[in-house]
Amino acid sequence: KQEVTQIPAALSVPEGENLVLNCSFTDSAIYNLQWFRQDPGKGLTSLLLIQSSQREQTSGRLNASLDKSSGRSTLYIAASQPGDSATYLCAVPYSGGGADGLTFGKGTHLIIQP
Amino acid sequence: GAVVSQHPSWVICKSGTSVKIECRSLDFQATTMFWYRQFPKQSLMLMATSNEGSKATYEQGVEKDKFLINHASLTLSTLTVTSAHPEDSSFYICSLKREKGRLFGPGTRLTVL
């Protein structure tokens, strides 16, 4: 059964800092990994999708890397801003069974202090 | 780009009543939609996979007779929570799968009194 772990669970830093959020998964037989952002009481916004053949993806100040062999992904946020405050979730497709949903980590709750 | 909407965005109901949540895919025909549930401070958990024109596939531990799913068209899937109880209070989110990853709806907050 796939398990996804995110570290740290919470993070509070002053704005302007560069951040690294970590995600690990137990079953490396994934075909992609996706990072999402969730604001309080809201749905999910897709940030980056990394295919298994890729090692990283970049979008603006965000950069996500994927190391399948070690079961890890990182989300790098450059020059953080208060508007980046949210919960960041990583997710991988189900492994095994007939479902095609996603397995999520519990997220990293990020607060950027102005 | 494709957008996923949900209705209602929040609902409060009495214990024992049934609640229907709609998930609509705008500008994208989705043969498959997914329903997730998120309890406070927990991550999303897949409840079921909704297949257009056929029966939904439920995850282990999710009662199919309690959480009725209907996917009658390529743009609409509904989740009905029957005989709701306070422990069903949660945030319900639908999702669809695209080539460029998954899209999620804005969620429906259900509170059962």
JSON list of C-alpha atoms in Angstrom, two decimals:
[
{"chain": "A", "resi": 1, "resn": "LYS", "atom": "CA", "xyz": [0.00, 0.00, 0.00]},
{"chain": "A", "resi": 2, "resn": "GLN", "atom": "CA", "xyz": [1.38, 3.37, -1.02]},
{"chain": "A", "resi": 3, "resn": "GLU", "atom": "CA", "xyz": [2.11, 5.78, 1.81]},
{"chain": "A", "resi": 4, "resn": "VAL", "atom": "CA", "xyz": [3.05, 9.41, 1.35]},
{"chain": "A", "resi": 5, "resn": "THR", "atom": "CA", "xyz": [4.81, 11.40, 4.05]},
{"chain": "A", "resi": 6, "resn": "GLN", "atom": "CA", "xyz": [5.43, 15.11, 4.08]},
{"chain": "A", "resi": 7, "resn": "ILE", "atom": "CA", "xyz": [7.97, 16.90, 6.21]},
{"chain": "A", "resi": 8, "resn": "PRO", "atom": "CA", "xyz": [7.73, 19.31, 7.91]},
{"chain": "A", "resi": 9, "resn": "ALA", "atom": "CA", "xyz": [4.08, 19.24, 8.96]},
{"chain": "A", "resi": 10, "resn": "ALA", "atom": "CA", "xyz": [4.19, 22.98, 9.55]},
{"chain": "A", "resi": 11, "resn": "LEU", "atom": "CA", "xyz": [6.59, 25.78, 8.77]},
{"chain": "A", "resi": 12, "resn": "SER", "atom": "CA", "xyz": [6.58, 29.48, 9.61]},
{"chain": "A", "resi": 13, "resn": "VAL", "atom": "CA", "xyz": [9.22, 31.78, 8.16]},
{"chain": "A", "resi": 14, "resn": "PRO", "atom": "CA", "xyz": [9.69, 35.48, 7.36]},
{"chain": "A", "resi": 15, "resn": "GLU", "atom": "CA", "xyz": [8.99, 36.50, 3.82]},
{"chain": "A", "resi": 16, "resn": "GLY", "atom": "CA", "xyz": [11.85, 36.48, 1.36]},
{"chain": "A", "resi": 17, "resn": "GLU", "atom": "CA", "xyz": [13.29, 33.17, 2.46]},
{"chain": "A", "resi": 18, "resn": "ASN", "atom": "CA", "xyz": [13.81, 30.24, 0.15]},
{"chain": "A", "resi": 19, "resn": "LEU", "atom": "CA", "xyz": [12.03, 27.10, 1.30]},
{"chain": "A", "resi": 20, "resn": "VAL", "atom": "CA", "xyz": [12.18, 23.37, 0.71]},
{"chain": "A", "resi": 21, "resn": "LEU", "atom": "CA", "xyz": [9.22, 21.13, 1.35]},
{"chain": "A", "resi": 22, "resn": "ASN", "atom": "CA", "xyz": [9.77, 17.39, 1.38]},
{"chain": "A", "resi": 23, "resn": "CYS", "atom": "CA", "xyz": [7.64, 14.50, 0.22]},
{"chain": "A", "resi": 24, "resn": "SER", "atom": "CA", "xyz": [8.48, 10.80, 0.38]},
{"chain": "A", "resi": 25, "resn": "PHE", "atom": "CA", "xyz": [6.57, 7.79, -0.91]},
{"chain": "A", "resi": 26, "resn": "THR", "atom": "CA", "xyz": [7.00, 4.10, -0.17]},
{"chain": "A", "resi": 27, "resn": "ASP", "atom": "CA", "xyz": [6.24, 2.57, -3.57]},
{"chain": "A", "resi": 28, "resn": "SER", "atom": "CA", "xyz": [8.54, 3.94, -6.25]},
{"chain": "A", "resi": 29, "resn": "ALA", "atom": "CA", "xyz": [6.48, 2.44, -9.09]},
{"chain": "A", "resi": 30, "resn": "ILE", "atom": "CA", "xyz": [4.73, 5.72, -9.85]},
{"chain": "A", "resi": 31, "resn": "TYR", "atom": "CA", "xyz": [4.20, 7.32, -13.23]},
{"chain": "A", "resi": 32, "resn": "ASN", "atom": "CA", "xyz": [3.97, 10.86, -11.94]},
{"chain": "A", "resi": 33, "resn": "LEU", "atom": "CA", "xyz": [3.83, 13.02, -8.84]},
{"chain": "A", "resi": 34, "resn": "GLN", "atom": "CA", "xyz": [1.80, 16.16, -8.39]},
{"chain": "A", "resi": 35, "resn": "TRP", "atom": "CA", "xyz": [2.11, 19.06, -5.98]},
{"chain": "A", "resi": 36, "resn": "PHE", "atom": "CA", "xyz": [-0.98, 20.99, -4.94]},
{"chain": "A", "resi": 37, "resn": "ARG", "atom": "CA", "xyz": [-1.78, 24.02, -2.90]},
{"chain": "A", "resi": 38, "resn": "GLN", "atom": "CA", "xyz": [-4.82, 24.18, -0.65]},
{"chain": "A", "resi": 39, "resn": "ASP", "atom": "CA", "xyz": [-6.05, 27.38, 0.95]},
{"chain": "A", "resi": 40, "resn": "PRO", "atom": "CA", "xyz": [-8.18, 27.09, 4.12]},
{"chain": "A", "resi": 41, "resn": "GLY", "atom": "CA", "xyz": [-11.63, 25.70, 3.35]},
{"chain": "A", "resi": 42, "resn": "LYS", "atom": "CA", "xyz": [-10.92, 25.55, -0.36]},
{"chain": "A", "resi": 43, "resn": "GLY", "atom": "CA", "xyz": [-10.26, 22.96, -2.99]},
{"chain": "A", "resi": 44, "resn": "LEU", "atom": "CA", "xyz": [-6.88, 22.11, -4.46]},
{"chain": "A", "resi": 45, "resn": "THR", "atom": "CA", "xyz": [-4.89, 24.08, -6.99]},
{"chain": "A", "resi": 46, "resn": "SER", "atom": "CA", "xyz": [-2.41, 22.13, -9.05]},
{"chain": "A", "resi": 47, "resn": "LEU", "atom": "CA", "xyz": [1.08, 23.59, -8.89]},
{"chain": "A", "resi": 48, "resn": "LEU", "atom": "CA", "xyz": [3.36, 21.17, -10.67]},
{"chain": "A", "resi": 49, "resn": "LEU", "atom": "CA", "xyz": [3.11, 17.74, -12.27]},
{"chain": "A", "resi": 50, "resn": "ILE", "atom": "CA", "xyz": [6.28, 15.72, -12.70]},
{"chain": "A", "resi": 51, "resn": "GLN", "atom": "CA", "xyz": [6.23, 12.69, -14.95]},
{"chain": "A", "resi": 52, "resn": "SER", "atom": "CA", "xyz": [8.31, 9.69, -13.86]},
{"chain": "A", "resi": 53, "resn": "SER", "atom": "CA", "xyz": [10.68, 10.30, -16.76]},
{"chain": "A", "resi": 54, "resn": "GLN", "atom": "CA", "xyz": [11.41, 13.82, -15.56]},
{"chain": "A", "resi": 55, "resn": "ARG", "atom": "CA", "xyz": [13.63, 14.92, -12.74]},
{"chain": "A", "resi": 56, "resn": "GLU", "atom": "CA", "xyz": [12.19, 18.36, -12.18]},
{"chain": "A", "resi": 57, "resn": "GLN", "atom": "CA", "xyz": [9.60, 20.91, -13.20]},
{"chain": "A", "resi": 58, "resn": "THR", "atom": "CA", "xyz": [9.61, 24.65, -12.77]},
{"chain": "A", "resi": 59, "resn": "SER", "atom": "CA", "xyz": [6.84, 27.21, -12.67]},
{"chain": "A", "resi": 60, "resn": "GLY", "atom": "CA", "xyz": [7.75, 30.74, -11.69]},
{"chain": "A", "resi": 61, "resn": "ARG", "atom": "CA", "xyz": [9.23, 30.70, -8.20]},
{"chain": "A", "resi": 62, "resn": "LEU", "atom": "CA", "xyz": [8.41, 27.03, -7.75]},
{"chain": "A", "resi": 63, "resn": "ASN", "atom": "CA", "xyz": [10.65, 24.13, -8.60]},
{"chain": "A", "resi": 64, "resn": "ALA", "atom": "CA", "xyz": [9.79, 20.51, -7.93]},
{"chain": "A", "resi": 65, "resn": "SER", "atom": "CA", "xyz": [12.21, 17.62, -8.20]},
{"chain": "A", "resi": 66, "resn": "LEU", "atom": "CA", "xyz": [11.58, 13.90, -8.30]},
{"chain": "A", "resi": 67, "resn": "ASP", "atom": "CA", "xyz": [13.88, 11.04, -7.40]},
{"chain": "A", "resi": 68, "resn": "LYS", "atom": "CA", "xyz": [11.90, 7.88, -8.00]},
{"chain": "A", "resi": 69, "resn": "SER", "atom": "CA", "xyz": [14.61, 5.48, -6.90]},
{"chain": "A", "resi": 70, "resn": "SER", "atom": "CA", "xyz": [14.80, 7.00, -3.45]},
{"chain": "A", "resi": 71, "resn": "GLY", "atom": "CA", "xyz": [11.07, 7.71, -3.25]},
{"chain": "A", "resi": 72, "resn": "ARG", "atom": "CA", "xyz": [11.44, 11.43, -2.74]},
{"chain": "A", "resi": 73, "resn": "SER", "atom": "CA", "xyz": [10.26, 14.72, -4.12]},
{"chain": "A", "resi": 74, "resn": "THR", "atom": "CA", "xyz": [10.99, 18.25, -3.02]},
{"chain": "A", "resi": 75, "resn": "LEU", "atom": "CA", "xyz": [9.17, 21.49, -3.67]},
{"chain": "A", "resi": 76, "resn": "TYR", "atom": "CA", "xyz": [11.42, 24.52, -3.65]},
{"chain": "A", "resi": 77, "resn": "ILE", "atom": "CA", "xyz": [9.85, 27.94, -3.17]},
{"chain": "A", "resi": 78, "resn": "ALA", "atom": "CA", "xyz": [12.09, 30.87, -3.95]},
{"chain": "A", "resi": 79, "resn": "ALA", "atom": "CA", "xyz": [11.74, 34.32, -2.38]},
{"chain": "A", "resi": 80, "resn": "SER", "atom": "CA", "xyz": [8.66, 33.40, -0.38]},
{"chain": "A", "resi": 81, "resn": "GLN", "atom": "CA", "xyz": [5.78, 35.87, -0.08]},
{"chain": "A", "resi": 82, "resn": "PRO", "atom": "CA", "xyz": [2.87, 36.13, 2.38]},
{"chain": "A", "resi": 83, "resn": "GLY", "atom": "CA", "xyz": [0.57, 35.05, -0.44]},
{"chain": "A", "resi": 84, "resn": "ASP", "atom": "CA", "xyz": [2.36, 31.71, -0.48]},
{"chain": "A", "resi": 85, "resn": "SER", "atom": "CA", "xyz": [0.82, 30.88, 2.89]},
{"chain": "A", "resi": 86, "resn": "ALA", "atom": "CA", "xyz": [-1.24, 27.72, 2.41]},
{"chain": "A", "resi": 87, "resn": "THR", "atom": "CA", "xyz": [-1.08, 23.97, 2.86]},
{"chain": "A", "resi": 88, "resn": "TYR", "atom": "CA", "xyz": [1.03, 22.20, 0.27]},
{"chain": "A", "resi": 89, "resn": "LEU", "atom": "CA", "xyz": [0.14, 18.64, -0.62]},
{"chain": "A", "resi": 90, "resn": "CYS", "atom": "CA", "xyz": [1.98, 16.10, -2.70]},
{"chain": "A", "resi": 91, "resn": "ALA", "atom": "CA", "xyz": [0.20, 13.15, -4.26]},
{"chain": "A", "resi": 92, "resn": "VAL", "atom": "CA", "xyz": [1.01, 10.08, -6.31]},
{"chain": "A", "resi": 93, "resn": "PRO", "atom": "CA", "xyz": [-1.29, 7.76, -8.24]},
{"chain": "A", "resi": 94, "resn": "TYR", "atom": "CA", "xyz": [-2.56, 4.68, -6.47]},
{"chain": "A", "resi": 95, "resn": "SER", "atom": "CA", "xyz": [-0.42, 1.60, -6.70]},
{"chain": "A", "resi": 96, "resn": "GLY", "atom": "CA", "xyz": [-2.21, -1.68, -7.05]},
{"chain": "A", "resi": 97, "resn": "GLY", "atom": "CA", "xyz": [-5.89, -2.39, -7.01]},
{"chain": "A", "resi": 98, "resn": "GLY", "atom": "CA", "xyz": [-8.38, -1.10, -9.52]},
{"chain": "A", "resi": 99, "resn": "ALA", "atom": "CA", "xyz": [-8.54, 2.48, -8.40]},
{"chain": "A", "resi": 100, "resn": "ASP", "atom": "CA", "xyz": [-6.94, 5.32, -10.29]},
{"chain": "A", "resi": 101, "resn": "GLY", "atom": "CA", "xyz": [-7.13, 7.95, -7.63]},
{"chain": "A", "resi": 102, "resn": "LEU", "atom": "CA", "xyz": [-4.34, 9.71, -5.81]},
{"chain": "A", "resi": 103, "resn": "THR", "atom": "CA", "xyz": [-2.69, 9.01, -2.51]},
{"chain": "A", "resi": 104, "resn": "PHE", "atom": "CA", "xyz": [-2.01, 12.23, -0.66]},
{"chain": "A", "resi": 105, "resn": "GLY", "atom": "CA", "xyz": [0.40, 13.22, 2.07]},
{"chain": "A", "resi": 106, "resn": "LYS", "atom": "CA", "xyz": [-0.96, 15.11, 5.05]},
{"chain": "A", "resi": 107, "resn": "GLY", "atom": "CA", "xyz": [0.57, 18.30, 3.78]},
{"chain": "A", "resi": 108, "resn": "THR", "atom": "CA", "xyz": [2.90, 21.01, 4.97]},
{"chain": "A", "resi": 109, "resn": "HIS", "atom": "CA", "xyz": [1.11, 23.98, 6.51]},
{"chain": "A", "resi": 110, "resn": "LEU", "atom": "CA", "xyz": [3.15, 26.99, 5.47]},
{"chain": "A", "resi": 111, "resn": "ILE", "atom": "CA", "xyz": [2.95, 30.47, 6.97]},
{"chain": "A", "resi": 112, "resn": "ILE", "atom": "CA", "xyz": [4.97, 33.29, 5.49]},
{"chain": "A", "resi": 113, "resn": "GLN", "atom": "CA", "xyz": [5.26, 36.17, 7.91]},
{"chain": "A", "resi": 114, "resn": "PRO", "atom": "CA", "xyz": [5.13, 39.66, 6.39]},
{"chain": "B", "resi": 1, "resn": "GLY", "atom": "CA", "xyz": [-8.77, 25.57, -19.46]},
{"chain": "B", "resi": 2, "resn": "ALA", "atom": "CA", "xyz": [-11.07, 23.05, -17.86]},
{"chain": "B", "resi": 3, "resn": "VAL", "atom": "CA", "xyz": [-12.79, 23.99, -14.63]},
{"chain": "B", "resi": 4, "resn": "VAL", "atom": "CA", "xyz": [-14.50, 21.83, -12.06]},
{"chain": "B", "resi": 5, "resn": "SER", "atom": "CA", "xyz": [-17.41, 23.22, -10.07]},
{"chain": "B", "resi": 6, "resn": "GLN", "atom": "CA", "xyz": [-19.27, 21.85, -7.08]},
{"chain": "B", "resi": 7, "resn": "HIS", "atom": "CA", "xyz": [-22.65, 22.66, -5.67]},
{"chain": "B", "resi": 8, "resn": "PRO", "atom": "CA", "xyz": [-23.42, 23.45, -2.97]},
{"chain": "B", "resi": 9, "resn": "SER", "atom": "CA", "xyz": [-20.25, 24.91, -1.52]},
{"chain": "B", "resi": 10, "resn": "TRP", "atom": "CA", "xyz": [-21.54, 24.23, 1.97]},
{"chain": "B", "resi": 11, "resn": "VAL", "atom": "CA", "xyz": [-24.56, 22.55, 3.50]},
{"chain": "B", "resi": 12, "resn": "ILE", "atom": "CA", "xyz": [-25.88, 22.04, 7.01]},
{"chain": "B", "resi": 13, "resn": "CYS", "atom": "CA", "xyz": [-28.42, 19.32, 7.57]},
{"chain": "B", "resi": 14, "resn": "LYS", "atom": "CA", "xyz": [-30.09, 17.37, 10.33]},
{"chain": "B", "resi": 15, "resn": "SER", "atom": "CA", "xyz": [-29.06, 13.87, 11.18]},
{"chain": "B", "resi": 16, "resn": "GLY", "atom": "CA", "xyz": [-30.97, 11.31, 9.14]},
{"chain": "B", "resi": 17, "resn": "THR", "atom": "CA", "xyz": [-31.49, 13.44, 6.06]},
{"chain": "B", "resi": 18, "resn": "SER", "atom": "CA", "xyz": [-29.91, 12.91, 2.67]},
{"chain": "B", "resi": 19, "resn": "VAL", "atom": "CA", "xyz": [-27.69, 15.41, 0.93]},
{"chain": "B", "resi": 20, "resn": "LYS", "atom": "CA", "xyz": [-26.79, 15.55, -2.74]},
{"chain": "B", "resi": 21, "resn": "ILE", "atom": "CA", "xyz": [-23.54, 17.11, -3.92]},
{"chain": "B", "resi": 22, "resn": "GLU", "atom": "CA", "xyz": [-23.00, 17.92, -7.57]},
{"chain": "B", "resi": 23, "resn": "CYS", "atom": "CA", "xyz": [-19.70, 17.96, -9.40]},
{"chain": "B", "resi": 24, "resn": "ARG", "atom": "CA", "xyz": [-19.62, 19.50, -12.85]},
{"chain": "B", "resi": 25, "resn": "SER", "atom": "CA", "xyz": [-16.85, 19.50, -15.38]},
{"chain": "B", "resi": 26, "resn": "LEU", "atom": "CA", "xyz": [-16.91, 22.62, -17.52]},
{"chain": "B", "resi": 27, "resn": "ASP", "atom": "CA", "xyz": [-15.40, 22.49, -21.01]},
{"chain": "B", "resi": 28, "resn": "PHE", "atom": "CA", "xyz": [-14.10, 18.95, -20.47]},
{"chain": "B", "resi": 29, "resn": "GLN", "atom": "CA", "xyz": [-15.81, 15.63, -20.92]},
{"chain": "B", "resi": 30, "resn": "ALA", "atom": "CA", "xyz": [-14.84, 13.37, -18.08]},
{"chain": "B", "resi": 31, "resn": "THR", "atom": "CA", "xyz": [-15.61, 9.67, -18.32]},
{"chain": "B", "resi": 32, "resn": "THR", "atom": "CA", "xyz": [-14.12, 9.27, -14.88]},
{"chain": "B", "resi": 33, "resn": "MET", "atom": "CA", "xyz": [-14.46, 11.46, -11.83]},
{"chain": "B", "resi": 34, "resn": "PHE", "atom": "CA", "xyz": [-13.19, 10.89, -8.33]},
{"chain": "B", "resi": 35, "resn": "TRP", "atom": "CA", "xyz": [-14.71, 11.70, -4.97]},
{"chain": "B", "resi": 36, "resn": "TYR", "atom": "CA", "xyz": [-12.52, 12.46, -2.00]},
{"chain": "B", "resi": 37, "resn": "ARG", "atom": "CA", "xyz": [-13.23, 13.23, 1.62]},
{"chain": "B", "resi": 38, "resn": "GLN", "atom": "CA", "xyz": [-11.12, 15.36, 3.91]},
{"chain": "B", "resi": 39, "resn": "PHE", "atom": "CA", "xyz": [-11.57, 15.46, 7.67]},
{"chain": "B", "resi": 40, "resn": "PRO", "atom": "CA", "xyz": [-10.20, 18.41, 9.65]},
{"chain": "B", "resi": 41, "resn": "LYS", "atom": "CA", "xyz": [-6.40, 18.53, 9.65]},
{"chain": "B", "resi": 42, "resn": "GLN", "atom": "CA", "xyz": [-6.27, 15.32, 7.65]},
{"chain": "B", "resi": 43, "resn": "SER", "atom": "CA", "xyz": [-5.36, 14.73, 4.06]},
{"chain": "B", "resi": 44, "resn": "LEU", "atom": "CA", "xyz": [-7.68, 13.80, 1.26]},
{"chain": "B", "resi": 45, "resn": "MET", "atom": "CA", "xyz": [-8.84, 10.21, 1.09]},
{"chain": "B", "resi": 46, "resn": "LEU", "atom": "CA", "xyz": [-10.29, 8.69, -2.04]},
{"chain": "B", "resi": 47, "resn": "MET", "atom": "CA", "xyz": [-13.82, 7.46, -1.50]},
{"chain": "B", "resi": 48, "resn": "ALA", "atom": "CA", "xyz": [-14.87, 6.25, -4.91]},
{"chain": "B", "resi": 49, "resn": "THR", "atom": "CA", "xyz": [-14.27, 6.44, -8.62]},
{"chain": "B", "resi": 50, "resn": "SER", "atom": "CA", "xyz": [-17.26, 7.55, -10.63]},
{"chain": "B", "resi": 51, "resn": "ASN", "atom": "CA", "xyz": [-17.57, 6.07, -14.12]},
{"chain": "B", "resi": 52, "resn": "GLU", "atom": "CA", "xyz": [-19.90, 7.57, -16.69]},
{"chain": "B", "resi": 53, "resn": "GLY", "atom": "CA", "xyz": [-22.65, 5.15, -17.59]},
{"chain": "B", "resi": 54, "resn": "SER", "atom": "CA", "xyz": [-21.61, 2.43, -15.16]},
{"chain": "B", "resi": 55, "resn": "LYS", "atom": "CA", "xyz": [-21.37, 1.67, -11.49]},
{"chain": "B", "resi": 56, "resn": "ALA", "atom": "CA", "xyz": [-18.94, 3.51, -9.28]},
{"chain": "B", "resi": 57, "resn": "THR", "atom": "CA", "xyz": [-15.96, 1.77, -7.73]},
{"chain": "B", "resi": 58, "resn": "TYR", "atom": "CA", "xyz": [-15.73, 2.25, -3.98]},
{"chain": "B", "resi": 59, "resn": "GLU", "atom": "CA", "xyz": [-12.65, 2.17, -1.80]},
{"chain": "B", "resi": 60, "resn": "GLN", "atom": "CA", "xyz": [-12.38, -0.28, 1.03]},
{"chain": "B", "resi": 61, "resn": "GLY", "atom": "CA", "xyz": [-14.35, 0.87, 4.02]},
{"chain": "B", "resi": 62, "resn": "VAL", "atom": "CA", "xyz": [-16.66, 3.19, 2.08]},
{"chain": "B", "resi": 63, "resn": "GLU", "atom": "CA", "xyz": [-20.28, 2.06, 2.16]},
{"chain": "B", "resi": 64, "resn": "LYS", "atom": "CA", "xyz": [-21.73, 2.12, -1.33]},
{"chain": "B", "resi": 65, "resn": "ASP", "atom": "CA", "xyz": [-25.29, 2.13, -0.04]},
{"chain": "B", "resi": 66, "resn": "LYS", "atom": "CA", "xyz": [-24.59, 5.19, 2.07]},
{"chain": "B", "resi": 67, "resn": "PHE", "atom": "CA", "xyz": [-22.64, 7.20, -0.48]},
{"chain": "B", "resi": 68, "resn": "LEU", "atom": "CA", "xyz": [-24.59, 6.93, -3.71]},
{"chain": "B", "resi": 69, "resn": "ILE", "atom": "CA", "xyz": [-22.78, 8.04, -6.82]},
{"chain": "B", "resi": 70, "resn": "ASN", "atom": "CA", "xyz": [-24.40, 8.77, -10.14]},
{"chain": "B", "resi": 71, "resn": "HIS", "atom": "CA", "xyz": [-22.40, 9.73, -13.23]},
{"chain": "B", "resi": 72, "resn": "ALA", "atom": "CA", "xyz": [-25.15, 10.15, -15.78]},
{"chain": "B", "resi": 73, "resn": "SER", "atom": "CA", "xyz": [-23.28, 12.38, -18.20]},
{"chain": "B", "resi": 74, "resn": "LEU", "atom": "CA", "xyz": [-19.74, 13.25, -19.17]},
{"chain": "B", "resi": 75, "resn": "THR", "atom": "CA", "xyz": [-19.97, 16.53, -17.30]},
{"chain": "B", "resi": 76, "resn": "LEU", "atom": "CA", "xyz": [-21.89, 15.68, -14.14]},
{"chain": "B", "resi": 77, "resn": "SER", "atom": "CA", "xyz": [-21.32, 13.34, -11.24]},
{"chain": "B", "resi": 78, "resn": "THR", "atom": "CA", "xyz": [-23.37, 13.44, -8.05]},
{"chain": "B", "resi": 79, "resn": "LEU", "atom": "CA", "xyz": [-22.63, 12.12, -4.59]},
{"chain": "B", "resi": 80, "resn": "THR", "atom": "CA", "xyz": [-25.59, 11.57, -2.29]},
{"chain": "B", "resi": 81, "resn": "VAL", "atom": "CA", "xyz": [-24.91, 11.07, 1.38]},
{"chain": "B", "resi": 82, "resn": "THR", "atom": "CA", "xyz": [-27.91, 9.09, 2.59]},
{"chain": "B", "resi": 83, "resn": "SER", "atom": "CA", "xyz": [-29.14, 9.14, 6.17]},
{"chain": "B", "resi": 84, "resn": "ALA", "atom": "CA", "xyz": [-26.35, 11.48, 7.14]},
{"chain": "B", "resi": 85, "resn": "HIS", "atom": "CA", "xyz": [-24.88, 11.33, 10.62]},
{"chain": "B", "resi": 86, "resn": "PRO", "atom": "CA", "xyz": [-22.58, 13.77, 12.43]},
{"chain": "B", "resi": 87, "resn": "GLU", "atom": "CA", "xyz": [-19.58, 11.56, 11.66]},
{"chain": "B", "resi": 88, "resn": "ASP", "atom": "CA", "xyz": [-20.23, 12.20, 7.97]},
{"chain": "B", "resi": 89, "resn": "SER", "atom": "CA", "xyz": [-19.42, 15.86, 8.51]},
{"chain": "B", "resi": 90, "resn": "SER", "atom": "CA", "xyz": [-16.46, 16.51, 6.27]},
{"chain": "B", "resi": 91, "resn": "PHE", "atom": "CA", "xyz": [-15.15, 18.34, 3.24]},
{"chain": "B", "resi": 92, "resn": "TYR", "atom": "CA", "xyz": [-16.07, 16.50, 0.04]},
{"chain": "B", "resi": 93, "resn": "ILE", "atom": "CA", "xyz": [-14.05, 17.22, -3.07]},
{"chain": "B", "resi": 94, "resn": "CYS", "atom": "CA", "xyz": [-14.44, 15.87, -6.57]},
{"chain": "B", "resi": 95, "resn": "SER", "atom": "CA", "xyz": [-11.69, 15.53, -9.12]},
{"chain": "B", "resi": 96, "resn": "LEU", "atom": "CA", "xyz": [-11.20, 14.60, -12.71]},
{"chain": "B", "resi": 97, "resn": "LYS", "atom": "CA", "xyz": [-8.22, 13.22, -14.52]},
{"chain": "B", "resi": 98, "resn": "ARG", "atom": "CA", "xyz": [-6.62, 14.93, -17.46]},
{"chain": "B", "resi": 99, "resn": "GLU", "atom": "CA", "xyz": [-3.48, 14.38, -19.42]},
{"chain": "B", "resi": 100, "resn": "LYS", "atom": "CA", "xyz": [-1.89, 17.28, -17.58]},
{"chain": "B", "resi": 101, "resn": "GLY", "atom": "CA", "xyz": [-2.70, 15.99, -14.13]},
{"chain": "B", "resi": 102, "resn": "ARG", "atom": "CA", "xyz": [-5.73, 16.14, -11.90]},
{"chain": "B", "resi": 103, "resn": "LEU", "atom": "CA", "xyz": [-8.19, 18.97, -11.48]},
{"chain": "B", "resi": 104, "resn": "PHE", "atom": "CA", "xyz": [-10.11, 19.41, -8.27]},
{"chain": "B", "resi": 105, "resn": "GLY", "atom": "CA", "xyz": [-13.37, 21.10, -7.49]},
{"chain": "B", "resi": 106, "resn": "PRO", "atom": "CA", "xyz": [-13.64, 23.78, -4.81]},
{"chain": "B", "resi": 107, "resn": "GLY", "atom": "CA", "xyz": [-15.14, 21.32, -2.35]},
{"chain": "B", "resi": 108, "resn": "THR", "atom": "CA", "xyz": [-18.39, 21.05, -0.38]},
{"chain": "B", "resi": 109, "resn": "ARG", "atom": "CA", "xyz": [-18.39, 21.48, 3.36]},
{"chain": "B", "resi": 110, "resn": "LEU", "atom": "CA", "xyz": [-21.02, 19.18, 4.91]},
{"chain": "B", "resi": 111, "resn": "THR", "atom": "CA", "xyz": [-22.05, 19.67, 8.51]},
{"chain": "B", "resi": 112, "resn": "VAL", "atom": "CA", "xyz": [-24.52, 17.21, 9.98]},
{"chain": "B", "resi": 113, "resn": "LEU", "atom": "CA", "xyz": [-26.17, 18.31, 13.20]}
]
